[in-house]
Amino acid sequence: MVGEDAPFHILALTGGGFRGLYSARVLQEIEQAAGRPIGQCFDLIAGTSIGGILALAVAFEKPMSEVVEVFSEAGRKIFPQRGVLAGLFSSKYDAAPLRDVIGSILPENATLSDARHALVIPALNLTAGKQQIFKTKHNAEWTRDLRYLARDVAIATAAAPIYFPIASLDNQLFADGGLFANAPDLVALHEAGKFFGKSESQVRMLSVGTLSSTYAVPASAKRKRGVIDWLRPTEFPLIQVILSAQQQFSTQIVEHRLGDRYMRIDGQPADAVMRDVGLDKTGESSRQVLLGLAAKHVTDVIGTEPFKRLLTHIPGNWLHKGE
């Protein structure tokens, strides 16, 4: 259905490091059920960090089966094992392996102007000291981001503090968009209203998490925590708390505003299971948990009427090409 009053479908992809393998597998299952590239089911695609990388892959119609294969195999290259003090004095990981993986997913030398579907990708502009949303040209007057290489935008949104070096793009410095929009749902909802002119009653959103919406501290935990406690090298709990709290805030607000027009695929596995899963845990047990739960969680919803509407949606032609 296409027209001014047609439903407006949004795909929002949460950040979460290697846990993004869960999101990729969810998208693979949906794409298989739809029988077409998943980007063709949505009017707008939003993603942060690993979710931003996946959003770019969706917007360029990279088969999700290939994305799952790439990330599943490349996890240990992106997040190689490091000593206990890694991350204290410089970034824990080098960005080169991540850039190589992104290069195998996105077309070489492709810019945001080459994307086939509308995108919003949050990042934090450290040079300007404020958030920045990288966008395709879904507004005829926009030109700022069109010349940026898609690969550079992917690196910028995924430059998680401590884990990866600060990214450089257009002589500006960027850090992970997860610092303010790890779940880009609220950003995407605002975009739909402000720049697409859509009412909230028209918006339907599918939000895909990374099993990272909750980070709890036991009652027995140390209360008087200092820098070392909050930035413990094996876990970086302060970062985990920030990401978890931010995405809960975003998803709860959007759920309140959209009601049953909001669907989120995510989960909160038992603590015993989650011990094998983390931002940079890439072992075989982690891969099995992420891939297995993704398939299970999609199965739980794929036969519902809201999901069927999602798979059959015909999006509008929002991109201003050649203008």
Short mmCIF file of C-alpha atoms in Angstrom, two decimals:
data_model
loop_
_atom_site.label_atom_id
_atom_site.label_comp_id
_atom_site.label_asym_id
_atom_site.label_seq_id
_atom_site.Cartn_x
_atom_site.Cartn_y
_atom_site.Cartn_z
CA MET A 1 0.00 0.00 0.00
CA VAL A 2 1.49 3.32 -1.10
CA GLY A 3 0.07 6.78 -0.53
CA GLU A 4 -0.04 9.69 1.89
CA ASP A 5 -2.11 7.74 4.40
CA ALA A 6 -0.24 4.45 3.98
CA PRO A 7 1.42 2.77 6.95
CA PHE A 8 5.06 3.76 7.44
CA HIS A 9 7.30 0.87 8.44
CA ILE A 10 10.52 1.30 10.41
CA LEU A 11 13.25 -1.23 11.16
CA ALA A 12 15.33 -0.26 14.23
CA LEU A 13 18.49 -2.21 15.09
CA THR A 14 20.13 -2.00 18.51
CA GLY A 15 23.89 -1.95 19.17
CA GLY A 16 25.67 -4.63 21.16
CA GLY A 17 29.04 -5.71 19.76
CA PHE A 18 29.30 -9.38 18.83
CA ARG A 19 25.77 -9.85 20.15
CA GLY A 20 24.73 -8.27 16.86
CA LEU A 21 25.04 -11.80 15.48
CA TYR A 22 21.66 -12.37 17.15
CA SER A 23 20.17 -9.43 15.22
CA ALA A 24 21.70 -10.60 11.94
CA ARG A 25 20.19 -14.06 12.37
CA VAL A 26 16.78 -12.54 13.19
CA LEU A 27 16.98 -10.54 9.97
CA GLN A 28 18.02 -13.64 8.03
CA GLU A 29 14.96 -15.52 9.26
CA ILE A 30 12.66 -12.62 8.38
CA GLU A 31 14.22 -12.21 4.96
CA GLN A 32 13.73 -15.88 4.23
CA ALA A 33 10.08 -15.67 5.28
CA ALA A 34 9.53 -12.52 3.17
CA GLY A 35 11.10 -14.05 0.07
CA ARG A 36 12.79 -10.75 -0.83
CA PRO A 37 15.54 -8.49 0.56
CA ILE A 38 14.39 -7.35 3.98
CA GLY A 39 15.07 -3.69 3.14
CA GLN A 40 12.16 -3.87 0.69
CA CYS A 41 9.76 -4.32 3.63
CA PHE A 42 10.58 -0.97 5.29
CA ASP A 43 10.31 2.75 4.59
CA LEU A 44 13.12 3.67 7.01
CA ILE A 45 16.01 1.70 8.50
CA ALA A 46 17.77 2.85 11.67
CA GLY A 47 20.78 1.27 13.35
CA THR A 48 23.44 2.04 15.93
CA SER A 49 26.91 0.50 16.30
CA ILE A 50 26.70 -3.13 15.09
CA GLY A 51 23.06 -2.30 14.42
CA GLY A 52 24.28 0.53 12.19
CA ILE A 53 26.51 -1.85 10.26
CA LEU A 54 23.58 -4.21 9.81
CA ALA A 55 21.31 -1.31 8.81
CA LEU A 56 23.76 -0.34 6.07
CA ALA A 57 23.88 -3.95 4.87
CA VAL A 58 20.07 -4.00 4.77
CA ALA A 59 19.95 -0.69 2.89
CA PHE A 60 22.36 -2.05 0.25
CA GLU A 61 20.37 -5.31 0.10
CA LYS A 62 23.24 -7.55 1.14
CA PRO A 63 21.77 -11.04 1.71
CA MET A 64 21.43 -11.52 5.45
CA SER A 65 22.55 -15.15 5.18
CA GLU A 66 25.92 -13.87 4.00
CA VAL A 67 26.08 -11.28 6.78
CA VAL A 68 25.45 -13.96 9.39
CA GLU A 69 28.18 -16.12 7.91
CA VAL A 70 30.69 -13.26 7.81
CA PHE A 71 30.13 -12.13 11.41
CA SER A 72 29.97 -15.64 12.77
CA GLU A 73 33.36 -16.46 11.28
CA ALA A 74 35.03 -13.09 11.84
CA GLY A 75 34.18 -12.59 15.52
CA ARG A 76 37.58 -13.67 16.80
CA LYS A 77 39.36 -11.48 14.26
CA ILE A 78 37.41 -8.41 15.40
CA PHE A 79 37.65 -9.30 19.09
CA PRO A 80 40.87 -11.33 19.55
CA GLN A 81 41.73 -12.49 23.05
CA ARG A 82 43.60 -9.86 25.04
CA GLY A 83 45.34 -9.76 28.39
CA VAL A 84 43.53 -8.69 31.54
CA LEU A 85 44.92 -5.14 31.34
CA ALA A 86 43.88 -4.57 27.73
CA GLY A 87 41.90 -1.36 27.36
CA LEU A 88 43.44 0.47 30.31
CA PHE A 89 45.91 2.62 28.38
CA SER A 90 44.69 2.36 24.78
CA SER A 91 41.73 0.93 22.92
CA LYS A 92 41.27 -2.77 23.61
CA TYR A 93 40.97 -3.69 19.92
CA ASP A 94 42.28 -2.38 16.63
CA ALA A 95 39.73 -1.15 14.10
CA ALA A 96 41.44 -2.71 11.06
CA PRO A 97 39.83 -6.18 11.34
CA LEU A 98 36.41 -4.59 11.82
CA ARG A 99 37.00 -2.40 8.78
CA ASP A 100 37.94 -5.49 6.76
CA VAL A 101 34.75 -7.25 7.78
CA ILE A 102 32.65 -4.19 6.91
CA GLY A 103 34.46 -4.06 3.57
CA SER A 104 33.32 -7.60 2.81
CA ILE A 105 29.69 -6.67 3.50
CA LEU A 106 29.28 -3.25 1.88
CA PRO A 107 30.02 -2.42 -1.77
CA GLU A 108 33.49 -0.98 -2.38
CA ASN A 109 33.55 2.84 -2.60
CA ALA A 110 29.79 3.01 -2.05
CA THR A 111 28.55 6.24 -0.46
CA LEU A 112 25.33 6.91 1.43
CA SER A 113 23.92 8.30 -1.82
CA ASP A 114 24.13 4.76 -3.25
CA ALA A 115 21.91 3.20 -0.56
CA ARG A 116 18.71 1.68 -1.89
CA HIS A 117 16.65 2.50 1.19
CA ALA A 118 16.33 5.43 3.60
CA LEU A 119 18.72 5.32 6.55
CA VAL A 120 19.45 7.02 9.87
CA ILE A 121 22.70 6.05 11.63
CA PRO A 122 23.50 7.69 15.01
CA ALA A 123 27.06 8.57 16.01
CA LEU A 124 28.60 10.97 18.52
CA ASN A 125 30.56 13.83 16.93
CA LEU A 126 33.37 14.47 19.41
CA THR A 127 34.72 17.40 17.43
CA ALA A 128 31.41 19.26 17.48
CA GLY A 129 30.54 17.97 20.94
CA LYS A 130 27.08 16.74 20.00
CA GLN A 131 25.20 13.86 18.48
CA GLN A 132 25.14 13.40 14.71
CA ILE A 133 22.68 11.34 12.68
CA PHE A 134 24.07 10.21 9.33
CA LYS A 135 21.25 10.18 6.79
CA THR A 136 20.45 9.29 3.22
CA LYS A 137 18.83 11.89 1.01
CA HIS A 138 15.23 11.34 2.05
CA ASN A 139 14.90 15.12 2.05
CA ALA A 140 15.54 16.88 -1.25
CA GLU A 141 17.56 19.66 0.41
CA TRP A 142 20.07 17.41 2.21
CA THR A 143 23.60 17.06 0.84
CA ARG A 144 25.90 16.81 3.90
CA ASP A 145 26.25 13.03 4.23
CA LEU A 146 25.83 11.84 0.65
CA ARG A 147 29.54 11.77 -0.21
CA TYR A 148 30.55 9.82 2.89
CA LEU A 149 31.67 6.27 2.26
CA ALA A 150 29.25 3.80 3.79
CA ARG A 151 32.22 1.96 5.31
CA ASP A 152 33.40 5.11 7.09
CA VAL A 153 29.93 5.75 8.50
CA ALA A 154 29.86 2.16 9.75
CA ILE A 155 33.19 2.62 11.55
CA ALA A 156 32.02 5.93 13.06
CA THR A 157 28.82 4.53 14.58
CA ALA A 158 30.69 1.47 15.94
CA ALA A 159 33.67 3.26 17.55
CA ALA A 160 32.83 2.11 21.06
CA PRO A 161 34.94 3.88 23.72
CA ILE A 162 37.67 1.69 25.22
CA TYR A 163 36.88 -1.13 22.79
CA PHE A 164 37.85 0.64 19.53
CA PRO A 165 39.82 3.77 18.57
CA ILE A 166 38.02 7.04 17.98
CA ALA A 167 36.97 7.22 14.32
CA SER A 168 37.91 10.01 11.93
CA LEU A 169 35.61 11.14 9.14
CA ASP A 170 35.77 14.40 7.18
CA ASN A 171 38.41 15.76 9.59
CA GLN A 172 36.05 15.19 12.51
CA LEU A 173 36.24 12.67 15.34
CA PHE A 174 33.43 10.23 16.13
CA ALA A 175 32.50 7.73 18.82
CA ASP A 176 29.85 5.03 19.04
CA GLY A 177 26.27 6.25 18.63
CA GLY A 178 25.34 3.92 21.46
CA LEU A 179 26.48 6.58 23.91
CA PHE A 180 23.16 8.35 23.31
CA ALA A 181 21.04 6.07 21.10
CA ASN A 182 22.07 2.44 21.50
CA ALA A 183 18.49 1.59 20.59
CA PRO A 184 17.73 4.06 17.76
CA ASP A 185 13.98 3.56 18.04
CA LEU A 186 13.20 7.02 19.39
CA VAL A 187 15.51 8.65 16.81
CA ALA A 188 13.69 6.79 14.04
CA LEU A 189 10.23 7.70 15.36
CA HIS A 190 11.23 11.38 15.46
CA GLU A 191 12.57 11.11 11.91
CA ALA A 192 9.30 9.68 10.67
CA GLY A 193 7.30 12.54 12.12
CA LYS A 194 9.65 15.47 11.54
CA PHE A 195 11.12 14.68 8.14
CA PHE A 196 8.69 12.23 6.53
CA GLY A 197 5.58 14.01 7.81
CA LYS A 198 4.06 10.83 9.23
CA SER A 199 1.68 10.74 12.17
CA GLU A 200 2.37 8.22 14.90
CA SER A 201 -0.85 6.42 13.95
CA GLN A 202 0.76 5.59 10.59
CA VAL A 203 4.01 4.26 12.04
CA ARG A 204 4.68 0.58 12.59
CA MET A 205 8.08 -0.36 13.96
CA LEU A 206 10.03 -3.57 14.22
CA SER A 207 12.82 -3.23 16.75
CA VAL A 208 15.51 -5.92 17.01
CA GLY A 209 17.69 -6.12 20.11
CA THR A 210 20.92 -7.91 20.99
CA LEU A 211 19.96 -9.65 24.26
CA SER A 212 21.45 -6.62 26.03
CA SER A 213 18.49 -4.69 27.40
CA THR A 214 19.23 -5.56 31.03
CA TYR A 215 22.40 -5.20 33.06
CA ALA A 216 21.77 -5.79 36.75
CA VAL A 217 24.10 -5.57 39.77
CA PRO A 218 23.58 -8.02 42.64
CA ALA A 219 22.85 -6.74 46.15
CA SER A 220 26.17 -8.16 47.29
CA ALA A 221 28.12 -5.90 44.92
CA LYS A 222 30.64 -3.42 46.26
CA ARG A 223 28.96 -0.07 46.92
CA LYS A 224 31.92 2.32 47.09
CA ARG A 225 33.11 1.80 43.56
CA GLY A 226 36.01 3.71 42.07
CA VAL A 227 37.40 4.02 38.56
CA ILE A 228 38.88 0.51 38.56
CA ASP A 229 35.61 -1.04 39.73
CA TRP A 230 33.43 0.73 37.17
CA LEU A 231 35.91 0.17 34.34
CA ARG A 232 36.97 -3.34 35.25
CA PRO A 233 38.85 -4.53 32.12
CA THR A 234 37.10 -7.88 31.79
CA GLU A 235 33.63 -6.32 31.62
CA PHE A 236 33.60 -2.49 31.70
CA PRO A 237 30.39 -2.45 33.80
CA LEU A 238 29.89 1.32 33.50
CA ILE A 239 29.56 1.03 29.72
CA GLN A 240 27.19 -1.91 30.07
CA VAL A 241 24.98 0.05 32.48
CA ILE A 242 24.89 3.11 30.20
CA LEU A 243 23.97 1.08 27.10
CA SER A 244 21.33 -0.95 28.90
CA ALA A 245 19.67 2.02 30.60
CA GLN A 246 19.64 4.09 27.42
CA GLN A 247 18.02 1.44 25.28
CA GLN A 248 15.39 0.65 27.93
CA PHE A 249 14.50 4.35 28.03
CA SER A 250 14.18 4.56 24.26
CA THR A 251 12.21 1.36 23.71
CA GLN A 252 9.79 2.01 26.58
CA ILE A 253 8.91 5.48 25.29
CA VAL A 254 8.37 4.23 21.75
CA GLU A 255 6.28 1.31 22.98
CA HIS A 256 4.11 3.71 24.99
CA ARG A 257 3.61 5.95 21.96
CA LEU A 258 3.00 3.26 19.33
CA GLY A 259 1.28 0.60 21.41
CA ASP A 260 0.55 -2.54 19.39
CA ARG A 261 2.14 -0.97 16.32
CA TYR A 262 5.50 -1.56 18.01
CA MET A 263 7.08 -5.02 17.92
CA ARG A 264 10.42 -5.81 19.55
CA ILE A 265 12.33 -9.03 19.08
CA ASP A 266 14.77 -9.46 21.95
CA GLY A 267 15.09 -11.52 25.08
CA GLN A 268 16.48 -11.81 28.57
CA PRO A 269 18.02 -15.28 28.89
CA ALA A 270 18.88 -16.78 32.25
CA ASP A 271 22.07 -15.60 33.93
CA ALA A 272 23.69 -19.00 33.37
CA VAL A 273 23.20 -18.59 29.62
CA MET A 274 24.24 -14.94 29.51
CA ARG A 275 27.61 -15.71 31.08
CA ASP A 276 28.63 -17.01 27.66
CA VAL A 277 27.43 -13.85 25.87
CA GLY A 278 28.94 -10.36 25.82
CA LEU A 279 30.01 -7.41 23.73
CA ASP A 280 33.28 -9.12 22.83
CA LYS A 281 32.67 -12.78 23.69
CA THR A 282 33.04 -14.72 20.45
CA GLY A 283 33.48 -18.35 21.54
CA GLU A 284 31.51 -21.27 20.15
CA SER A 285 29.09 -21.24 23.09
CA SER A 286 28.35 -17.56 22.46
CA ARG A 287 27.66 -18.18 18.78
CA GLN A 288 25.34 -21.07 19.58
CA VAL A 289 23.36 -19.05 22.10
CA LEU A 290 23.00 -16.02 19.79
CA LEU A 291 22.04 -17.99 16.70
CA GLY A 292 19.76 -20.39 18.55
CA LEU A 293 17.82 -17.77 20.49
CA ALA A 294 17.42 -15.61 17.39
CA ALA A 295 15.78 -18.45 15.50
CA LYS A 296 13.56 -19.26 18.50
CA HIS A 297 12.43 -15.67 19.06
CA VAL A 298 11.50 -15.17 15.40
CA THR A 299 9.51 -18.39 15.43
CA ASP A 300 7.48 -17.04 18.35
CA VAL A 301 6.15 -14.09 16.32
CA ILE A 302 6.47 -14.82 12.63
CA GLY A 303 2.95 -16.25 12.27
CA THR A 304 1.18 -13.30 13.88
CA GLU A 305 -0.94 -10.83 11.90
CA PRO A 306 1.31 -7.81 12.63
CA PHE A 307 4.28 -9.76 11.34
CA LYS A 308 2.43 -10.84 8.20
CA ARG A 309 1.63 -7.18 7.48
CA LEU A 310 5.30 -6.36 7.88
CA LEU A 311 6.36 -9.00 5.34
CA THR A 312 3.89 -7.81 2.69
CA HIS A 313 4.38 -4.05 3.08
CA ILE A 314 5.27 -2.03 -0.02
CA PRO A 315 7.33 1.02 1.05
CA GLY A 316 7.25 4.43 -0.56
CA ASN A 317 9.98 5.78 -2.83
CA TRP A 318 11.59 8.21 -0.42
CA LEU A 319 15.11 8.74 -1.75
CA HIS A 320 15.91 11.74 -3.94
CA LYS A 321 18.33 10.32 -6.48
CA GLY A 322 20.22 12.43 -8.98
CA GLU A 323 18.99 15.74 -7.61
#
